[in-house]
Backbone as ProteinMPNN parsed JSONL, in Angstrom:
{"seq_chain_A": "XXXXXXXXXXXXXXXXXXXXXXXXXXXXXXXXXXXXXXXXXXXXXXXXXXXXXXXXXXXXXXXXXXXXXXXXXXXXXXXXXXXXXXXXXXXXXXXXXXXXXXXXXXXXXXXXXXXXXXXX", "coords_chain_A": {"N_chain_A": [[136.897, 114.585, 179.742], [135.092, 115.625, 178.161], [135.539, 114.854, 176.116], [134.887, 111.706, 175.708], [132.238, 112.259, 176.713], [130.977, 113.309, 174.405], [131.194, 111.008, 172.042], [130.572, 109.179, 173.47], [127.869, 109.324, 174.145], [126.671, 109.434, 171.413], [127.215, 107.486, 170.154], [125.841, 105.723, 171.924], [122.835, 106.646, 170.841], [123.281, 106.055, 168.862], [123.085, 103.37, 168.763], [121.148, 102.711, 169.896], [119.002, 104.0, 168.283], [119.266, 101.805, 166.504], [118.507, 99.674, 167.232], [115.6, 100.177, 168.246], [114.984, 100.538, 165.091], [114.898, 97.642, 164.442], [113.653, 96.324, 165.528], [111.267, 96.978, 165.295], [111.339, 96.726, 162.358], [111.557, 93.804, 162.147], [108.997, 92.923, 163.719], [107.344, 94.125, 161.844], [108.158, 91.371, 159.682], [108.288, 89.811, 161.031], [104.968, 89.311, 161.121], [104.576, 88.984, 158.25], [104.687, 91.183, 156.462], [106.667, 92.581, 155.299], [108.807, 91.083, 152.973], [111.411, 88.668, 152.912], [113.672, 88.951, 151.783], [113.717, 92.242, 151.122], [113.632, 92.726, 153.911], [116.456, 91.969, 154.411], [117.724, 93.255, 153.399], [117.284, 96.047, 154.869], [118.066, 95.647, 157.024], [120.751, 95.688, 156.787], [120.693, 98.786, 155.674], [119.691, 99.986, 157.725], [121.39, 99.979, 159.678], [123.133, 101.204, 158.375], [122.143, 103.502, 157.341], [121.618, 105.02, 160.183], [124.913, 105.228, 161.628], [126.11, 106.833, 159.588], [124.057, 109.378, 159.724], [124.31, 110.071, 162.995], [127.007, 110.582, 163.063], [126.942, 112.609, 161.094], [126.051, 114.129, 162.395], [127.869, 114.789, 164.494], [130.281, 115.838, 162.912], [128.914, 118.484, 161.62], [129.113, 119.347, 164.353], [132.066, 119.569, 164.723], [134.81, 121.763, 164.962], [136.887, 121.007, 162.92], [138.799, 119.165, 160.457], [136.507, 116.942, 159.852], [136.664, 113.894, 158.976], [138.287, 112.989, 160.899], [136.445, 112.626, 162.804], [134.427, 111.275, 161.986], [136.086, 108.704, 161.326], [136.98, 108.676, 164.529], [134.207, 107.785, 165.586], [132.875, 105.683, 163.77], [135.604, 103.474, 164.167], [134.715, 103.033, 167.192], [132.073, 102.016, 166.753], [132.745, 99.468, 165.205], [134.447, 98.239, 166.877], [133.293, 97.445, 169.202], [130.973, 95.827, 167.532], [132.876, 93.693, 166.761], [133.615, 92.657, 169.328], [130.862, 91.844, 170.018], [130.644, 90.095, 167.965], [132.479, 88.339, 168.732], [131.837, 87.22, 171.294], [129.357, 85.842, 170.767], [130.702, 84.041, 169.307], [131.25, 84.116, 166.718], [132.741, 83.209, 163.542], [135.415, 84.995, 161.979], [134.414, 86.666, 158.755], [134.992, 87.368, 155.189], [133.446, 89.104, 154.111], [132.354, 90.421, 156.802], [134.483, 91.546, 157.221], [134.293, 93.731, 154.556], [131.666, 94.684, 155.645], [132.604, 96.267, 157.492], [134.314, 98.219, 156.85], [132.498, 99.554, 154.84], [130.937, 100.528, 156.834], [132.852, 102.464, 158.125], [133.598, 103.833, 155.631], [131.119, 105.007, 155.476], [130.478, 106.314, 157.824], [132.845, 108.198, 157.949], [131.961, 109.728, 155.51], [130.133, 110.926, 156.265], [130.336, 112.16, 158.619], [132.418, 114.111, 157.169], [130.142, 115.32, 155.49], [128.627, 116.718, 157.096], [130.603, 118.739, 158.214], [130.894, 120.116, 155.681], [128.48, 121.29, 155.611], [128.174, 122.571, 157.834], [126.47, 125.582, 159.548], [128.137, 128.725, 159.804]], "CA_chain_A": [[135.593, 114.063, 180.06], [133.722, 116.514, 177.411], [135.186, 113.544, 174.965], [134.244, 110.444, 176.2], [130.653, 112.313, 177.132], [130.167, 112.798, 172.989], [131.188, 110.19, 171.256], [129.847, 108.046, 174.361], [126.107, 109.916, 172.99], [126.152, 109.196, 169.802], [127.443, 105.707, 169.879], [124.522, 105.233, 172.498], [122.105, 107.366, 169.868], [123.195, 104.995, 167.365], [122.901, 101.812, 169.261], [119.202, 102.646, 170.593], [118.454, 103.976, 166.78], [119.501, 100.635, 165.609], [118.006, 98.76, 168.519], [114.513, 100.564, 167.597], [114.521, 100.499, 164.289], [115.708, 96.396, 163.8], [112.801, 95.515, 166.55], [109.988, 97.313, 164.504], [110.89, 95.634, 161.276], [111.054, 92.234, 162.915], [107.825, 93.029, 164.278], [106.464, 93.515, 160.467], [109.242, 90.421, 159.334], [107.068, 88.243, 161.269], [103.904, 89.15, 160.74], [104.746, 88.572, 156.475], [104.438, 92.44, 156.488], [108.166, 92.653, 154.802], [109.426, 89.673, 152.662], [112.505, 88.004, 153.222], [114.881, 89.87, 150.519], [113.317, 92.846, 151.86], [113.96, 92.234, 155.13], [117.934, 91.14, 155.065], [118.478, 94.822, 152.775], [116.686, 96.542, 155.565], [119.391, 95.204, 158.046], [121.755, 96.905, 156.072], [120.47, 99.953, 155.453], [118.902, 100.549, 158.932], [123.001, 100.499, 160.266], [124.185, 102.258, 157.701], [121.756, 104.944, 158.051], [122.238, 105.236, 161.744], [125.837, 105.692, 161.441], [125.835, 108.376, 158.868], [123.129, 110.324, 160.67], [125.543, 110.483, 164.273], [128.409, 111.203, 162.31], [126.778, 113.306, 160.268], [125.824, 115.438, 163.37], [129.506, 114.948, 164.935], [130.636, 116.303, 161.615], [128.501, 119.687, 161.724], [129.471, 119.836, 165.582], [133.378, 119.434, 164.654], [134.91, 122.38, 164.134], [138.109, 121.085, 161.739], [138.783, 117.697, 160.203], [135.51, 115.799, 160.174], [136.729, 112.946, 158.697], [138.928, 111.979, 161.92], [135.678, 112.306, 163.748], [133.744, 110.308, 161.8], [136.677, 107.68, 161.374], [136.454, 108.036, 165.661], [132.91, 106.717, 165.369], [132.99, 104.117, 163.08], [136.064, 102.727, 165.245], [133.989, 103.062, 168.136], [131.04, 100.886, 166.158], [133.266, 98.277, 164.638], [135.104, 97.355, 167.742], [131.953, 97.552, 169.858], [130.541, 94.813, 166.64], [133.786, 93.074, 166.78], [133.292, 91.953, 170.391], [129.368, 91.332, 170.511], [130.426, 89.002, 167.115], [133.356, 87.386, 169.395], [130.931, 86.883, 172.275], [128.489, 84.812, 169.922], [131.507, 82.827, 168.881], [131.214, 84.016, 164.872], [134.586, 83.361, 162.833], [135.638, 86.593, 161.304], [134.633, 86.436, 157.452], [135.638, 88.344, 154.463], [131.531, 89.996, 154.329], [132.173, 90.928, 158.076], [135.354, 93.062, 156.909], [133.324, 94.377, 153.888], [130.898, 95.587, 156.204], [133.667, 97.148, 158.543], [134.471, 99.107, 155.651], [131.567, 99.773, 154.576], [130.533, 101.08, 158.006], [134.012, 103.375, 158.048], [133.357, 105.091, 154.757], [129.866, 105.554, 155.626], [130.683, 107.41, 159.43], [133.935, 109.302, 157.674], [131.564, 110.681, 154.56], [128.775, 111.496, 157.019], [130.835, 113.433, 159.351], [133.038, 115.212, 155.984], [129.738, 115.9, 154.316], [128.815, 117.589, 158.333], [131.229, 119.852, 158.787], [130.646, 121.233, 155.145], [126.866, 121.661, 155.636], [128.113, 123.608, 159.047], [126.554, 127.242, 159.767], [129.886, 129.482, 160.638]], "C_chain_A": [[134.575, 114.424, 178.983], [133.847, 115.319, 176.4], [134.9, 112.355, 174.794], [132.376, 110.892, 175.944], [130.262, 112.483, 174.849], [130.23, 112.183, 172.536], [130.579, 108.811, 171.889], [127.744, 108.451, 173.9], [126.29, 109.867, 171.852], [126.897, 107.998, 169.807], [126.018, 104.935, 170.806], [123.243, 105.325, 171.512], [122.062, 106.448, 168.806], [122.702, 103.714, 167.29], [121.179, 101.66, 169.463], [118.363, 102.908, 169.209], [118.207, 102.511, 166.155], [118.393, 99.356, 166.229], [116.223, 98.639, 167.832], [113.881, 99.859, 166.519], [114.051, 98.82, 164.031], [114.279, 96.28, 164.745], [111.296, 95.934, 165.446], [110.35, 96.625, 163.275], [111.06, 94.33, 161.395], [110.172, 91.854, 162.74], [107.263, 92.586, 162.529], [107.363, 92.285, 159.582], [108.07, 89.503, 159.617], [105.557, 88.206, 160.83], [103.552, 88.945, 158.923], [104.339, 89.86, 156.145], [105.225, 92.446, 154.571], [108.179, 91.238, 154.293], [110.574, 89.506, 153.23], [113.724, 88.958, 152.752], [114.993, 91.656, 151.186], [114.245, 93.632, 153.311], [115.695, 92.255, 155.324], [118.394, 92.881, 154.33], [118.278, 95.811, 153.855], [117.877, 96.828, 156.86], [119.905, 96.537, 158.106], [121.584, 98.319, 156.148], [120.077, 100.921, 156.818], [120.886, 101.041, 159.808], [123.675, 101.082, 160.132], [123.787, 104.109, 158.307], [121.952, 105.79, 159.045], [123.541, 105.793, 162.052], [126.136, 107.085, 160.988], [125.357, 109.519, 159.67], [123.66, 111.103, 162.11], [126.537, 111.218, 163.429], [128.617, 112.791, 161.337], [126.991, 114.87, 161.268], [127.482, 115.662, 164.797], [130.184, 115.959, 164.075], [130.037, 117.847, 161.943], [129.268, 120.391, 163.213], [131.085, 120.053, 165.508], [133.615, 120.728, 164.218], [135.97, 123.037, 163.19], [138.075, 119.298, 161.724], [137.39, 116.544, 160.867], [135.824, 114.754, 159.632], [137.575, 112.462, 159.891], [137.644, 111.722, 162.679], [134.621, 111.108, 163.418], [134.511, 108.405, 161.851], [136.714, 107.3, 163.314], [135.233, 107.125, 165.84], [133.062, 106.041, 165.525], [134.445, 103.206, 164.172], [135.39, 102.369, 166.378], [132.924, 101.441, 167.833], [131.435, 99.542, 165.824], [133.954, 97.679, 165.573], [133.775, 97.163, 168.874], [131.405, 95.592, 168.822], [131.457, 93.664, 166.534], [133.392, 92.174, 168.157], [131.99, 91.499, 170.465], [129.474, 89.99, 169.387], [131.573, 88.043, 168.186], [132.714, 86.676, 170.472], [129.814, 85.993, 172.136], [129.415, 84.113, 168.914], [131.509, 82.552, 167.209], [132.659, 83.968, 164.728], [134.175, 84.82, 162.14], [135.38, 85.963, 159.731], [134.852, 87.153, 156.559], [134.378, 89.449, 153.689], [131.684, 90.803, 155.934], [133.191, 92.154, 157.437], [134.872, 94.121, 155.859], [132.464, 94.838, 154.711], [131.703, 96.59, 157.212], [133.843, 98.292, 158.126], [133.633, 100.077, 155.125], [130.94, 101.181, 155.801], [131.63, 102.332, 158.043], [133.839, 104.034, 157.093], [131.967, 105.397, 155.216], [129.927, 106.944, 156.802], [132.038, 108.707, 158.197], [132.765, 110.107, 156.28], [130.349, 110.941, 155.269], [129.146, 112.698, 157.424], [131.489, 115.099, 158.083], [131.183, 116.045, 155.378], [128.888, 117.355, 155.863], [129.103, 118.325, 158.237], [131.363, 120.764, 157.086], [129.806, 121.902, 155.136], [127.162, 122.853, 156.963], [127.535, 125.161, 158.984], [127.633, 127.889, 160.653], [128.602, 130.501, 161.036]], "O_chain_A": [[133.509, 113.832, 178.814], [132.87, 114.783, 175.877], [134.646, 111.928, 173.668], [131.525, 110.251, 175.328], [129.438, 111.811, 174.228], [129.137, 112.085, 171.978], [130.228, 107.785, 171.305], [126.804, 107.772, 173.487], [125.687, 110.77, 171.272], [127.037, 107.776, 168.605], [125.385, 103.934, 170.47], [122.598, 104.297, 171.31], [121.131, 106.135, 168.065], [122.159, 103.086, 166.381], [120.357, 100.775, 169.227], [117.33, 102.293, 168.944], [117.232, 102.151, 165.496], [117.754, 98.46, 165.676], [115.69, 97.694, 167.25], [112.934, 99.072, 166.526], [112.966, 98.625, 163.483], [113.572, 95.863, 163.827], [110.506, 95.104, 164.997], [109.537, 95.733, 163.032], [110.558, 93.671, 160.484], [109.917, 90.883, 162.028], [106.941, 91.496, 162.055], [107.041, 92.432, 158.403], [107.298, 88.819, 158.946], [105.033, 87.237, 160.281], [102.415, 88.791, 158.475], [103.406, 89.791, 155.346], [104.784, 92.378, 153.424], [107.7, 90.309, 154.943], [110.824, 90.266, 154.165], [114.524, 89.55, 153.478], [116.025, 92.186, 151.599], [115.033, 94.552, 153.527], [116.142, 92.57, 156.427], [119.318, 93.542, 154.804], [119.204, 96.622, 153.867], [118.323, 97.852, 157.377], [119.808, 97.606, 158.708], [122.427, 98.993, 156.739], [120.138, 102.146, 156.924], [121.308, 102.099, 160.276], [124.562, 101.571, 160.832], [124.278, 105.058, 158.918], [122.332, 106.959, 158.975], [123.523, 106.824, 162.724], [126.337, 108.11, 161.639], [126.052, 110.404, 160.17], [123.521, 112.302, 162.353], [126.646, 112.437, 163.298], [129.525, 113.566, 161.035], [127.57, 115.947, 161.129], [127.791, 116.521, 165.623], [130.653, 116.951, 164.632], [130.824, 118.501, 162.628], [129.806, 121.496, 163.281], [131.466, 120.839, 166.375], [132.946, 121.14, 163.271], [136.189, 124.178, 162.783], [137.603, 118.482, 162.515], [137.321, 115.765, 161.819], [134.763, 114.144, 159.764], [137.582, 111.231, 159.899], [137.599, 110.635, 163.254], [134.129, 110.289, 164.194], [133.959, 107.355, 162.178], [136.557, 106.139, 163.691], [135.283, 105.942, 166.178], [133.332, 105.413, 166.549], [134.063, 102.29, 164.901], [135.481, 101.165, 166.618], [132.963, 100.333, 168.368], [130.715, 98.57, 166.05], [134.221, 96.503, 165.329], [133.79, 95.963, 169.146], [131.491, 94.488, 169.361], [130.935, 92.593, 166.223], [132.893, 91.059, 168.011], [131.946, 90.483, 171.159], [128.764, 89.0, 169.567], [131.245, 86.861, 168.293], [133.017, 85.491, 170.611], [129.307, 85.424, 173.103], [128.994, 83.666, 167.847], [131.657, 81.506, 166.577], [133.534, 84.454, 165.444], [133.132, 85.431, 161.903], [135.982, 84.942, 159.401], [135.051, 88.226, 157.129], [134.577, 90.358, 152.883], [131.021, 91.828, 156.096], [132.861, 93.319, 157.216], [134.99, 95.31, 156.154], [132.434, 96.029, 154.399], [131.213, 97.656, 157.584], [133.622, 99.317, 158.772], [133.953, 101.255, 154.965], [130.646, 102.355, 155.574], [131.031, 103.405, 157.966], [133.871, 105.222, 157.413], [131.903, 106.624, 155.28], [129.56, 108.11, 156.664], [131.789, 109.872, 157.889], [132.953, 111.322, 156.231], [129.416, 111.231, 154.52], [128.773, 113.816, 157.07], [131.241, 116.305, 158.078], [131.141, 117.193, 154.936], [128.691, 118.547, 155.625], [128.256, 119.206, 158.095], [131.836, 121.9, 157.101], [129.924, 123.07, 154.767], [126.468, 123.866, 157.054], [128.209, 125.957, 158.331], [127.917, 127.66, 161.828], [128.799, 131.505, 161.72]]}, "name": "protein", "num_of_chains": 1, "seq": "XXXXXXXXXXXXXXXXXXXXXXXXXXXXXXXXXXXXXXXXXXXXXXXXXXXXXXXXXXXXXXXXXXXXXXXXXXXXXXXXXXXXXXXXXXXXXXXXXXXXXXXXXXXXXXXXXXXXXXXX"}
């Protein structure tokens, strides 16, 4: 139960981070705050960040092999993203798996760089 209850908090943590962040730069998106270019890097970076950041703190909390924990994650995230893209009827494209990827080294070098930063 103790592992379901963390990785079920910090996939929530991540989701409501992401949720957050993506609604506030919208917000300035529309109002011509943010340009366009801007705007689509922002995406990016706002998911990545998010990731990392959980993982990062999985990683410190782990206390051996942070890279399986972060590779838990990111599984977690990408099949989670997998279904919400199947559910809006996207084809799979070869940018979606680049970001899969993307998303997977990001969570596994969050958590690794974690559990070296750890206080023993």
């Amino acid at each position: 139960m103790a592992y379901l209850k963390k990785y079920g908090l910090r996939l929530l943590y991540t989701f409501i981070f992401i949720i957050i962040a993506l609604v506030i730069m919208t917000t300035l998106y529309y109002f011509n705050i943010i340009g366009n270019g801007l705007h689509k890097v922002l995406k990016i970076v706002i998911v990545i960040l998010s990731i990392f950041i959980n993982s990062f703190i999985l990683g410190k909390n782990a206390k051996e092999r942070g890279y399986l924990e972060g590779s838990k994650l990111s599984f977690l995230v990408i099949v989670t993203f997998l279904i919400l893209s199947l559910l809006t009827k996207q084809p799979l494209k070869v940018r979606h798996l680049l970001y899969y990827v993307i998303i997977l080294t990001t969570s596994i070098l969050g958590s690794m760089i974690g559990i070296s930063r750890k206080k023993d």
